[in-house]
PDB file of C-alpha atoms in Angstrom:
ATOM      1  CA  UNK A  24     -79.454-177.253 137.670  1.00 81.00           C
ATOM      2  CA  UNK A  25     -78.133-179.746 135.363  1.00 89.00           C
ATOM      3  CA  UNK A  26     -80.364-180.903 132.617  1.00 89.00           C
ATOM      4  CA  UNK A  27     -80.828-184.403 133.618  1.00 91.00           C
ATOM      5  CA  UNK A  28     -82.392-183.183 136.765  1.00 94.00           C
ATOM      6  CA  UNK A  29     -84.514-180.989 134.703  1.00 95.00           C
ATOM      7  CA  UNK A  30     -85.668-183.860 132.447  1.00 95.00           C
ATOM      8  CA  UNK A  31     -86.439-186.101 135.442  1.00 96.00           C
ATOM      9  CA  UNK A  32     -88.494-183.634 136.962  1.00 96.00           C
ATOM     10  CA  UNK A  33     -90.602-183.092 133.922  1.00 96.00           C
ATOM     11  CA  UNK A  34     -90.876-186.755 133.329  1.00 96.00           C
ATOM     12  CA  UNK A  35     -92.136-187.408 137.181  1.00 95.00           C
ATOM     13  CA  UNK A  36     -94.868-184.503 136.795  1.00 96.00           C
ATOM     14  CA  UNK A  37     -96.033-185.984 133.372  1.00 95.00           C
ATOM     15  CA  UNK A  38     -96.269-189.452 134.921  1.00 94.00           C
ATOM     16  CA  UNK A  39     -97.969-188.108 138.075  1.00 94.00           C
ATOM     17  CA  UNK A  40    -100.418-186.260 135.796  1.00 91.00           C
ATOM     18  CA  UNK A  41    -100.954-189.203 133.702  1.00 88.00           C
ATOM     19  CA  UNK A  42    -102.141-191.467 136.999  1.00 88.00           C
ATOM     20  CA  UNK A  43    -104.953-188.534 137.019  1.00 83.00           C
ATOM     21  CA  UNK A  44    -106.012-188.795 133.712  1.00 77.00           C
ATOM     22  CA  UNK A  45    -105.387-192.447 132.304  1.00 69.00           C
ATOM     23  CA  UNK A  46    -105.001-191.358 128.756  1.00 71.00           C
ATOM     24  CA  UNK A  47    -101.407-192.971 128.300  1.00 74.00           C
ATOM     25  CA  UNK A  48    -100.306-189.901 126.332  1.00 80.00           C
ATOM     26  CA  UNK A  49     -98.640-188.171 129.160  1.00 90.00           C
ATOM     27  CA  UNK A  50     -97.323-191.763 130.143  1.00 91.00           C
ATOM     28  CA  UNK A  51     -95.455-191.755 126.930  1.00 92.00           C
ATOM     29  CA  UNK A  52     -94.286-188.005 127.207  1.00 94.00           C
ATOM     30  CA  UNK A  53     -92.966-188.763 130.908  1.00 96.00           C
ATOM     31  CA  UNK A  54     -91.331-191.819 129.539  1.00 96.00           C
ATOM     32  CA  UNK A  55     -89.471-189.631 126.815  1.00 96.00           C
ATOM     33  CA  UNK A  56     -88.411-187.126 129.333  1.00 96.00           C
ATOM     34  CA  UNK A  57     -86.757-189.880 131.341  1.00 97.00           C
ATOM     35  CA  UNK A  58     -84.950-191.120 128.136  1.00 96.00           C
ATOM     36  CA  UNK A  59     -83.730-187.491 127.575  1.00 95.00           C
ATOM     37  CA  UNK A  60     -82.437-187.493 131.206  1.00 95.00           C
ATOM     38  CA  UNK A  61     -80.710-190.752 130.421  1.00 95.00           C
ATOM     39  CA  UNK A  62     -79.058-189.286 127.485  1.00 94.00           C
ATOM     40  CA  UNK A  63     -78.196-186.076 129.467  1.00 93.00           C
ATOM     41  CA  UNK A  64     -76.059-188.271 131.665  1.00 93.00           C
ATOM     42  CA  UNK A  65     -73.973-189.706 128.819  1.00 91.00           C
ATOM     43  CA  UNK A  66     -70.532-188.315 128.712  1.00 88.00           C
ATOM     44  CA  UNK A  67     -70.868-187.330 124.963  1.00 79.00           C
ATOM     45  CA  UNK A  68     -74.104-185.129 125.348  1.00 72.00           C
ATOM     46  CA  UNK A  69     -74.355-183.529 128.805  1.00 72.00           C
ATOM     47  CA  UNK A  70     -74.923-180.042 127.285  1.00 81.00           C
ATOM     48  CA  UNK A  71     -76.495-180.894 124.159  1.00 88.00           C
ATOM     49  CA  UNK A  72     -80.117-179.928 124.536  1.00 90.00           C
ATOM     50  CA  UNK A  73     -81.184-180.440 121.181  1.00 92.00           C
ATOM     51  CA  UNK A  74     -79.789-184.250 121.028  1.00 93.00           C
ATOM     52  CA  UNK A  75     -81.707-184.686 124.644  1.00 94.00           C
ATOM     53  CA  UNK A  76     -85.041-183.163 123.285  1.00 95.00           C
ATOM     54  CA  UNK A  77     -84.815-185.291 120.047  1.00 96.00           C
ATOM     55  CA  UNK A  78     -84.358-188.560 121.743  1.00 95.00           C
ATOM     56  CA  UNK A  79     -86.904-188.022 124.331  1.00 96.00           C
ATOM     57  CA  UNK A  80     -89.337-186.691 121.431  1.00 96.00           C
ATOM     58  CA  UNK A  81     -88.669-189.805 119.300  1.00 97.00           C
ATOM     59  CA  UNK A  82     -89.208-192.394 122.110  1.00 96.00           C
ATOM     60  CA  UNK A  83     -92.477-190.764 123.104  1.00 94.00           C
ATOM     61  CA  UNK A  84     -93.567-190.642 119.259  1.00 95.00           C
ATOM     62  CA  UNK A  85     -92.650-194.389 118.747  1.00 95.00           C
ATOM     63  CA  UNK A  86     -94.523-195.104 121.967  1.00 92.00           C
ATOM     64  CA  UNK A  87     -97.644-193.399 120.989  1.00 88.00           C
ATOM     65  CA  UNK A  88     -97.728-194.817 117.501  1.00 90.00           C
ATOM     66  CA  UNK A  89     -96.609-198.229 118.205  1.00 88.00           C
ATOM     67  CA  UNK A  90     -99.002-198.501 121.326  1.00 86.00           C
ATOM     68  CA  UNK A  91    -102.176-197.106 119.565  1.00 80.00           C
ATOM     69  CA  UNK A  92    -103.316-200.541 118.342  1.00 80.00           C
ATOM     70  CA  UNK A  93    -102.715-202.181 121.685  1.00 76.00           C
ATOM     71  CA  UNK A  94    -104.761-199.722 123.580  1.00 70.00           C
ATOM     72  CA  UNK A  95    -107.339-199.638 120.717  1.00 71.00           C
ATOM     73  CA  UNK A  96    -107.531-203.642 121.442  1.00 72.00           C
ATOM     74  CA  UNK A  97    -107.797-202.967 125.307  1.00 66.00           C
ATOM     75  CA  UNK A  98    -110.653-200.786 125.031  1.00 62.00           C
ATOM     76  CA  UNK A  99    -112.404-203.100 122.847  1.00 66.00           C
ATOM     77  CA  UNK A 100    -111.845-206.120 125.123  1.00 65.00           C
ATOM     78  CA  UNK A 101    -114.947-208.045 126.488  1.00 62.00           C
ATOM     79  CA  UNK A 102    -115.531-206.557 129.824  1.00 63.00           C
ATOM     80  CA  UNK A 103    -113.953-203.177 129.396  1.00 58.00           C
ATOM     81  CA  UNK A 104    -116.342-200.195 130.322  1.00 61.00           C
ATOM     82  CA  UNK A 105    -115.628-196.504 130.019  1.00 60.00           C
ATOM     83  CA  UNK A 106    -117.037-194.928 132.955  1.00 61.00           C
ATOM     84  CA  UNK A 107    -118.051-192.124 130.765  1.00 61.00           C
ATOM     85  CA  UNK A 108    -120.264-194.161 128.349  1.00 66.00           C
ATOM     86  CA  UNK A 109    -122.192-195.065 131.643  1.00 76.00           C
ATOM     87  CA  UNK A 110    -123.619-191.369 131.333  1.00 82.00           C
ATOM     88  CA  UNK A 111    -125.852-192.419 128.477  1.00 87.00           C
ATOM     89  CA  UNK A 112    -129.636-192.294 129.822  1.00 88.00           C
ATOM     90  CA  UNK A 113    -128.724-190.641 132.872  1.00 91.00           C
ATOM     91  CA  UNK A 114    -130.745-187.577 134.368  1.00 93.00           C
ATOM     92  CA  UNK A 115    -129.152-184.161 134.577  1.00 94.00           C
ATOM     93  CA  UNK A 116    -130.145-180.514 134.940  1.00 95.00           C
ATOM     94  CA  UNK A 117    -129.466-177.614 132.787  1.00 95.00           C
ATOM     95  CA  UNK A 118    -127.332-174.711 134.506  1.00 95.00           C
ATOM     96  CA  UNK A 119    -127.022-172.500 131.467  1.00 94.00           C
ATOM     97  CA  UNK A 120    -129.569-172.270 128.447  1.00 93.00           C
ATOM     98  CA  UNK A 121    -128.789-174.664 125.564  1.00 92.00           C
ATOM     99  CA  UNK A 122    -129.686-172.945 122.193  1.00 90.00           C
ATOM    100  CA  UNK A 123    -129.724-174.586 118.871  1.00 78.00           C
ATOM    101  CA  UNK A 124    -126.087-174.202 117.484  1.00 73.00           C
ATOM    102  CA  UNK A 125    -124.658-173.085 120.957  1.00 87.00           C
ATOM    103  CA  UNK A 126    -123.635-175.407 123.821  1.00 90.00           C
ATOM    104  CA  UNK A 127    -124.937-174.713 127.301  1.00 93.00           C
ATOM    105  CA  UNK A 128    -123.849-176.513 130.412  1.00 94.00           C
ATOM    106  CA  UNK A 129    -125.413-179.466 132.434  1.00 95.00           C
ATOM    107  CA  UNK A 130    -124.793-181.117 135.689  1.00 94.00           C
ATOM    108  CA  UNK A 131    -125.016-184.983 135.497  1.00 92.00           C
ATOM    109  CA  UNK A 132    -124.310-186.687 138.896  1.00 88.00           C
ATOM    110  CA  UNK A 133    -121.740-184.361 140.579  1.00 87.00           C
ATOM    111  CA  UNK A 134    -120.036-183.248 137.232  1.00 88.00           C
ATOM    112  CA  UNK A 135    -120.548-180.477 134.701  1.00 91.00           C
ATOM    113  CA  UNK A 136    -120.574-180.817 131.052  1.00 91.00           C
ATOM    114  CA  UNK A 137    -120.940-178.546 128.024  1.00 92.00           C
ATOM    115  CA  UNK A 138    -123.809-180.085 126.134  1.00 93.00           C
ATOM    116  CA  UNK A 139    -126.115-179.478 122.760  1.00 92.00           C
ATOM    117  CA  UNK A 140    -129.548-180.281 122.099  1.00 92.00           C
ATOM    118  CA  UNK A 141    -131.708-180.170 118.937  1.00 90.00           C
ATOM    119  CA  UNK A 142    -134.345-178.220 120.862  1.00 89.00           C
ATOM    120  CA  UNK A 143    -134.131-175.144 122.997  1.00 91.00           C
ATOM    121  CA  UNK A 144    -133.579-176.011 126.934  1.00 92.00           C
ATOM    122  CA  UNK A 145    -133.725-173.429 129.718  1.00 92.00           C
ATOM    123  CA  UNK A 146    -131.916-173.175 132.775  1.00 93.00           C
ATOM    124  CA  UNK A 147    -133.367-175.821 135.655  1.00 94.00           C
ATOM    125  CA  UNK A 148    -134.947-178.180 133.140  1.00 94.00           C
ATOM    126  CA  UNK A 149    -134.465-181.794 133.796  1.00 95.00           C
ATOM    127  CA  UNK A 150    -132.794-183.583 130.944  1.00 95.00           C
ATOM    128  CA  UNK A 151    -131.549-187.134 129.831  1.00 94.00           C
ATOM    129  CA  UNK A 152    -128.044-187.809 128.095  1.00 93.00           C
ATOM    130  CA  UNK A 153    -128.538-189.447 124.844  1.00 92.00           C
ATOM    131  CA  UNK A 154    -124.842-189.455 123.717  1.00 88.00           C
ATOM    132  CA  UNK A 155    -121.507-188.115 124.252  1.00 83.00           C
ATOM    133  CA  UNK A 156    -118.627-186.643 122.232  1.00 79.00           C
ATOM    134  CA  UNK A 157    -115.224-186.462 123.531  1.00 74.00           C
ATOM    135  CA  UNK A 158    -116.093-183.452 125.682  1.00 81.00           C
ATOM    136  CA  UNK A 159    -119.623-182.454 124.698  1.00 89.00           C
ATOM    137  CA  UNK A 160    -122.791-184.343 125.693  1.00 90.00           C
ATOM    138  CA  UNK A 161    -126.033-184.446 123.582  1.00 91.00           C
ATOM    139  CA  UNK A 162    -128.985-184.166 125.824  1.00 93.00           C
ATOM    140  CA  UNK A 163    -132.801-184.014 125.290  1.00 92.00           C
ATOM    141  CA  UNK A 164    -135.630-182.594 127.672  1.00 92.00           C
ATOM    142  CA  UNK A 165    -136.529-185.397 130.040  1.00 90.00           C
ATOM    143  CA  UNK A 166    -139.983-187.138 129.629  1.00 84.00           C
ATOM    144  CA  UNK A 167    -141.274-189.164 132.499  1.00 70.00           C
TER     145      UNK A 167
END
């Protein structure tokens, strides 16, 4: 199989995965792979994998660096709301004990998350989300 076809397949897979994550990082990598495919089609570089990879990588890097302020501005714009931020204040249930210094597992809605707490929480206790990190929720015991 020719390199241009491999690069197009990789680019297509990355762009499809981007549609599932909505982070823009996989999109930039996908576009970089498409650029590498175009470079592979050039008569001067059909078998030069290093040139193809460097050109695709450079495009992905430039897109990541120069669009970061744009995506940050988009996220801070009026009316934009991250769905995960809506979790703060929601009730959940402990699925795996949470001890001080070690995360446990909680279920909030239909999703399971790693969670930490300032107090020991046992399985089946009802909790409330008080904040979230990138992948870890901070919870506390539910108080009516």
